N, CA and C atoms as an extended XYZ file, in Angstrom:
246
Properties=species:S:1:pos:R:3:atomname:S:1:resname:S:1:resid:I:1 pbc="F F F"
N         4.224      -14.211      -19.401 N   UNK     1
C         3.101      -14.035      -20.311 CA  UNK     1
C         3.611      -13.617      -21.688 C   UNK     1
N         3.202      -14.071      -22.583 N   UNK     2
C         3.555      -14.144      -24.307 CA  UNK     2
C         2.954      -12.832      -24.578 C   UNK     2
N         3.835      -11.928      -24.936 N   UNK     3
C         2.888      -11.027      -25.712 CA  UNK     3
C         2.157      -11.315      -26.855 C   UNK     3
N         0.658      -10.452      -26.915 N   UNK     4
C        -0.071      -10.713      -28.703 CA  UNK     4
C         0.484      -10.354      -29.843 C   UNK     4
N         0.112      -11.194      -30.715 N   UNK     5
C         0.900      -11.002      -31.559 CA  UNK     5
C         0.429       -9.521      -32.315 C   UNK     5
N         0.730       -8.864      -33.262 N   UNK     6
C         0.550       -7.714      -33.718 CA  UNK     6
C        -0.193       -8.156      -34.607 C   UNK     6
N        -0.255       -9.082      -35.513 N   UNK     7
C        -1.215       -9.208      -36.958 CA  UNK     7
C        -2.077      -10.324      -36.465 C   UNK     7
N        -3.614       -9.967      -36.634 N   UNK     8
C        -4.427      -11.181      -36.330 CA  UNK     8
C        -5.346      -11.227      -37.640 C   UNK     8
N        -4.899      -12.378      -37.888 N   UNK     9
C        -6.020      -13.054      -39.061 CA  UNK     9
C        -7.199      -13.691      -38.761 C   UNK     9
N        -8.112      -13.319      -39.011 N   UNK    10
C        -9.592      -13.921      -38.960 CA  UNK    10
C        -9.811      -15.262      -39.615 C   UNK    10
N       -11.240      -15.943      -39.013 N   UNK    11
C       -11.495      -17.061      -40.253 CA  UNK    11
C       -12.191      -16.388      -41.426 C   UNK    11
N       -11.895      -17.389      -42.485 N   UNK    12
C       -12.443      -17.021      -43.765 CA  UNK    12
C       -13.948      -17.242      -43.578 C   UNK    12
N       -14.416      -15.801      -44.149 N   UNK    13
C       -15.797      -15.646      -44.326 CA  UNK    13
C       -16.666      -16.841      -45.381 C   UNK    13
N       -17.937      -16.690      -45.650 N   UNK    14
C       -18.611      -17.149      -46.533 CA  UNK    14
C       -17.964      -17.453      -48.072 C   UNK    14
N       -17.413      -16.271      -48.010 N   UNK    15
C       -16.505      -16.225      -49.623 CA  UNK    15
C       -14.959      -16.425      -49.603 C   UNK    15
N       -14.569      -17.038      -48.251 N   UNK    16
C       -13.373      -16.975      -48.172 CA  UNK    16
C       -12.623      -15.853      -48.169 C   UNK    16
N       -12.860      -14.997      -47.635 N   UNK    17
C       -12.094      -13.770      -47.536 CA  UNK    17
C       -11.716      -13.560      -45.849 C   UNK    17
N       -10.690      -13.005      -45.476 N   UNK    18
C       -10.001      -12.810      -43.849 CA  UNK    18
C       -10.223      -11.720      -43.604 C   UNK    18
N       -10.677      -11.153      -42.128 N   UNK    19
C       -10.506       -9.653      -41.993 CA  UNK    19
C        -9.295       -9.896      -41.348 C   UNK    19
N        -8.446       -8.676      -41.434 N   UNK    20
C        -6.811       -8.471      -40.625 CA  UNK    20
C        -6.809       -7.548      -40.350 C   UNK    20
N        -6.323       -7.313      -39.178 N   UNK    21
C        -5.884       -6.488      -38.259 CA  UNK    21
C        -4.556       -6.520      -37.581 C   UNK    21
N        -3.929       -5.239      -37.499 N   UNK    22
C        -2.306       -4.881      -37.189 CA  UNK    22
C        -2.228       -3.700      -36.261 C   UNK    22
N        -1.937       -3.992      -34.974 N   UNK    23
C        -1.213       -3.697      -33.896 CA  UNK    23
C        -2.931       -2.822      -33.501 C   UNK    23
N        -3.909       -3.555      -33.727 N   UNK    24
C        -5.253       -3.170      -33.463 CA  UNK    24
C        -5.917       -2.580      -34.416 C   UNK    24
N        -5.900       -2.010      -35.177 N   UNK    25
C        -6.623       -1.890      -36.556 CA  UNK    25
C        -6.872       -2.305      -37.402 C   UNK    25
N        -7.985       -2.416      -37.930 N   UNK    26
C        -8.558       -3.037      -38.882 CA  UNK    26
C        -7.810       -2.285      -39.985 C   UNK    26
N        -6.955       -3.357      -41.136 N   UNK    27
C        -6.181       -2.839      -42.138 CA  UNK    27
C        -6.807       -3.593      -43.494 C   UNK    27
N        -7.636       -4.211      -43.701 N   UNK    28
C        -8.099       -4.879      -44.904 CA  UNK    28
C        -8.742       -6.467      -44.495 C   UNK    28
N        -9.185       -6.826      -45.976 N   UNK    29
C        -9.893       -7.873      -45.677 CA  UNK    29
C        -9.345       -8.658      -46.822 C   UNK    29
N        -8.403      -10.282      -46.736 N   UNK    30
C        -7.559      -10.658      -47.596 CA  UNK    30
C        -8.179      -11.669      -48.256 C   UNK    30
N        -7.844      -11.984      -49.158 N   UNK    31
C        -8.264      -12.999      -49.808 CA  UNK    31
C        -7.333      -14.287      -50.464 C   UNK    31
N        -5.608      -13.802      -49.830 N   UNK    32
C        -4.995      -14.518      -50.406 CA  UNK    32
C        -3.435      -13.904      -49.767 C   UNK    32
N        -2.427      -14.756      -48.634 N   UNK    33
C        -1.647      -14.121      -47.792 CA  UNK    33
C        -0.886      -12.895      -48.662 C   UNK    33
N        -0.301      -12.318      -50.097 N   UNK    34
C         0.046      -11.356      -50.632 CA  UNK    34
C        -0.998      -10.394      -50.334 C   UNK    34
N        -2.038      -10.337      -50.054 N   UNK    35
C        -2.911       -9.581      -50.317 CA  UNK    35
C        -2.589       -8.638      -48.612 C   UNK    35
N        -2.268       -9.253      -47.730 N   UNK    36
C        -2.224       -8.789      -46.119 CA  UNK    36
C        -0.474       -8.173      -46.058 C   UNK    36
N         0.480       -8.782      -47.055 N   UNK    37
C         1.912       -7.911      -47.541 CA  UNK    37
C         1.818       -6.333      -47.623 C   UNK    37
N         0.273       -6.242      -48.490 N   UNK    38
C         0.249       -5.236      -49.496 CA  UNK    38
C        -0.750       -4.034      -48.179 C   UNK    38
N        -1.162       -5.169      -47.415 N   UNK    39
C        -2.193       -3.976      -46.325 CA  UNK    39
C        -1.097       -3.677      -45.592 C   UNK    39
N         0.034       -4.551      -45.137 N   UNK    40
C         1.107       -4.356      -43.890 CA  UNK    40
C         1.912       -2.794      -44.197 C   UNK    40
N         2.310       -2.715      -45.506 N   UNK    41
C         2.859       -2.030      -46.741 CA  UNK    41
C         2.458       -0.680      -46.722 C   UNK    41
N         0.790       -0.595      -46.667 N   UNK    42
C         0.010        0.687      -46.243 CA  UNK    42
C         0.079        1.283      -45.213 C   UNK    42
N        -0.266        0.232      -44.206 N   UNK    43
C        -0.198        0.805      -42.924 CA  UNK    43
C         1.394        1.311      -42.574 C   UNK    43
N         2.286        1.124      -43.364 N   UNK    44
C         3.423        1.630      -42.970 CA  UNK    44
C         4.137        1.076      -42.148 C   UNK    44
N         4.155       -0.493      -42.351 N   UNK    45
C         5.462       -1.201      -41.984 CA  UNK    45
C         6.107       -1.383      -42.910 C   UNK    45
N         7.997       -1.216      -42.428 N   UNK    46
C         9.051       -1.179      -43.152 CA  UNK    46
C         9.074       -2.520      -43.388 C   UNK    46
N         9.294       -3.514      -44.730 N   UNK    47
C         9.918       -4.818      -45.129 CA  UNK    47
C         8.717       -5.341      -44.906 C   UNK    47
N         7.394       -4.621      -45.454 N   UNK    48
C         6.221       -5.683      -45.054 CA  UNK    48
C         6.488       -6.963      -46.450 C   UNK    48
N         7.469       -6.900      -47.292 N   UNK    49
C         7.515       -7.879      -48.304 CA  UNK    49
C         8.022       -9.038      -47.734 C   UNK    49
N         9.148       -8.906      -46.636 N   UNK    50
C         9.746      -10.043      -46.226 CA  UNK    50
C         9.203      -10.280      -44.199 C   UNK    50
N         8.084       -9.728      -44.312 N   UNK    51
C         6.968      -10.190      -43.155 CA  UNK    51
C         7.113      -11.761      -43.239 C   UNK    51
N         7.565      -12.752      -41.665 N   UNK    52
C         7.060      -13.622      -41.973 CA  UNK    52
C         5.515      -13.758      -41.212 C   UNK    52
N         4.749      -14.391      -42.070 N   UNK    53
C         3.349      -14.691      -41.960 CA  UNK    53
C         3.528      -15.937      -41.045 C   UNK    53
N         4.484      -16.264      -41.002 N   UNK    54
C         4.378      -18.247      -39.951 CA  UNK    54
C         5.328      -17.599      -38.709 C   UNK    54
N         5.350      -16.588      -38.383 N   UNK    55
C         5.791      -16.490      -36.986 CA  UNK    55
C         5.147      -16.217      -36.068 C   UNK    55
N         4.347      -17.192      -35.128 N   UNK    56
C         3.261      -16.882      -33.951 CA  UNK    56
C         3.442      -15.768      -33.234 C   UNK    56
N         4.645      -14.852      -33.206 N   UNK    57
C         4.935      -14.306      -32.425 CA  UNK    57
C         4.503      -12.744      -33.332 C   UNK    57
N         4.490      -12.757      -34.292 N   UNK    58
C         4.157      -11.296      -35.127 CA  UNK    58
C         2.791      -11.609      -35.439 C   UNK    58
N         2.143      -12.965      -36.139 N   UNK    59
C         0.867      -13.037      -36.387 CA  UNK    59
C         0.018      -14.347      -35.714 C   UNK    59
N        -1.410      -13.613      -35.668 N   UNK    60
C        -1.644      -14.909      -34.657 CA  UNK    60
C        -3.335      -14.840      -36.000 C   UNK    60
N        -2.993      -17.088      -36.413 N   UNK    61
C        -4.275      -16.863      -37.400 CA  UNK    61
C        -4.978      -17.749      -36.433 C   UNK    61
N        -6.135      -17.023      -36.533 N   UNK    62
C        -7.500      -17.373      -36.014 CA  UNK    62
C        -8.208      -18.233      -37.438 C   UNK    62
N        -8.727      -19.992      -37.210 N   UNK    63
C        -9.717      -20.690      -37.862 CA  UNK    63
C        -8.808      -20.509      -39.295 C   UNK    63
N        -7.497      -21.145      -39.117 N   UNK    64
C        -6.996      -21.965      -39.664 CA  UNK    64
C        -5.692      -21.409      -39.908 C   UNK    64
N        -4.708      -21.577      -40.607 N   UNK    65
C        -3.301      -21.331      -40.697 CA  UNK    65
C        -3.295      -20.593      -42.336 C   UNK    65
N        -2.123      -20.503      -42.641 N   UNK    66
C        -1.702      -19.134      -43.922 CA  UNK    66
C        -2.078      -20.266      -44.850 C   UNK    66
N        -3.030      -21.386      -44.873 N   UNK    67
C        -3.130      -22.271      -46.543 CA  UNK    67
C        -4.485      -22.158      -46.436 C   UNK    67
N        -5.267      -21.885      -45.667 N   UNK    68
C        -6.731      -21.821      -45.022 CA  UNK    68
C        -7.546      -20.747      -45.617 C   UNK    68
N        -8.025      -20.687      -47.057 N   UNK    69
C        -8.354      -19.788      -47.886 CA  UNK    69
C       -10.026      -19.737      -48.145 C   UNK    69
N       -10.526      -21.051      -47.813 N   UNK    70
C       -11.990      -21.590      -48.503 CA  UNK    70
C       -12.874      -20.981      -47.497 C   UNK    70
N       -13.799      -20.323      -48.508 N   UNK    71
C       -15.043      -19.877      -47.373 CA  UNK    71
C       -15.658      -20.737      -46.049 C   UNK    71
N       -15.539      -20.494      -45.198 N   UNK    72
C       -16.238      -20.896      -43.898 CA  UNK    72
C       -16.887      -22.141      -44.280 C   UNK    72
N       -16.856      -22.956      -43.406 N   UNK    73
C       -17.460      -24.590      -43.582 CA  UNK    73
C       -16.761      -25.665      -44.642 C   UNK    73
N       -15.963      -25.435      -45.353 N   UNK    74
C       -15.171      -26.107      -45.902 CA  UNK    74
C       -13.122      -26.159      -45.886 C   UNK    74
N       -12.866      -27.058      -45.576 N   UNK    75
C       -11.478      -27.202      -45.810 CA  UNK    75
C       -10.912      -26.309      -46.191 C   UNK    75
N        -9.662      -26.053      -46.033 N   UNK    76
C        -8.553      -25.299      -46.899 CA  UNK    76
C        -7.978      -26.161      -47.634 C   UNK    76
N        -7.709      -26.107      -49.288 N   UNK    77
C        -7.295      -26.722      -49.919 CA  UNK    77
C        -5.635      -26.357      -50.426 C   UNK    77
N        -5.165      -25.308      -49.353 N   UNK    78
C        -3.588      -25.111      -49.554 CA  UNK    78
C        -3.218      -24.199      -50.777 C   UNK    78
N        -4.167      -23.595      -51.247 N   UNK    79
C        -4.462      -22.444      -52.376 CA  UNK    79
C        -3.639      -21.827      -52.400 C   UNK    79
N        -3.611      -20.911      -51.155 N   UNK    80
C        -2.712      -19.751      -50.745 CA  UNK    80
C        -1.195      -20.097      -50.409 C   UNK    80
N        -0.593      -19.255      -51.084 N   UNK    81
C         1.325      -19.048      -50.970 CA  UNK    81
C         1.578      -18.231      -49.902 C   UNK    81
N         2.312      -18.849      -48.732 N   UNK    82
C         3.108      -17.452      -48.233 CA  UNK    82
C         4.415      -17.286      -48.815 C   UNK    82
């Protein structure tokens, strides 16, 4: 059995914004993958700058992948940088 991953990204809301959560807590709500660096950072993980965001095994995104930025019901247009 795979363990869960520790960071779970939500789908983007109405306005395109993610809720995230890390190792079960709710740590912020992103709007753009730097933005979930800067919550990792708070919560007090070491090297949350060089977090990778594309490793299934640390983060698991729910309703779409790290380019998946556009409010709910529309496409991701690849906006977002990891």
């Amino acid at each position: 059995m795979t363990p869960a991953a520790k960071l779970v990204v939500y789908p983007p809301d109405e306005n395109g914004w993610r809720r995230v959560r890390y190792d079960g807590v709710a740590i912020g709500v992103a709007h753009r993958p730097s933005d979930i660096r800067v919550f990792l950072a708070a919560a007090g993980m070491e090297d949350a700058e060089d977090a990778d965001l594309t490793d299934p095994g640390f983060v698991e995104w729910r309703g779409g992948g790290p380019e998946a930025w556009e409010p709910s019901g529309k496409p991701g247009n690849g906006s977002g940088s990891v």
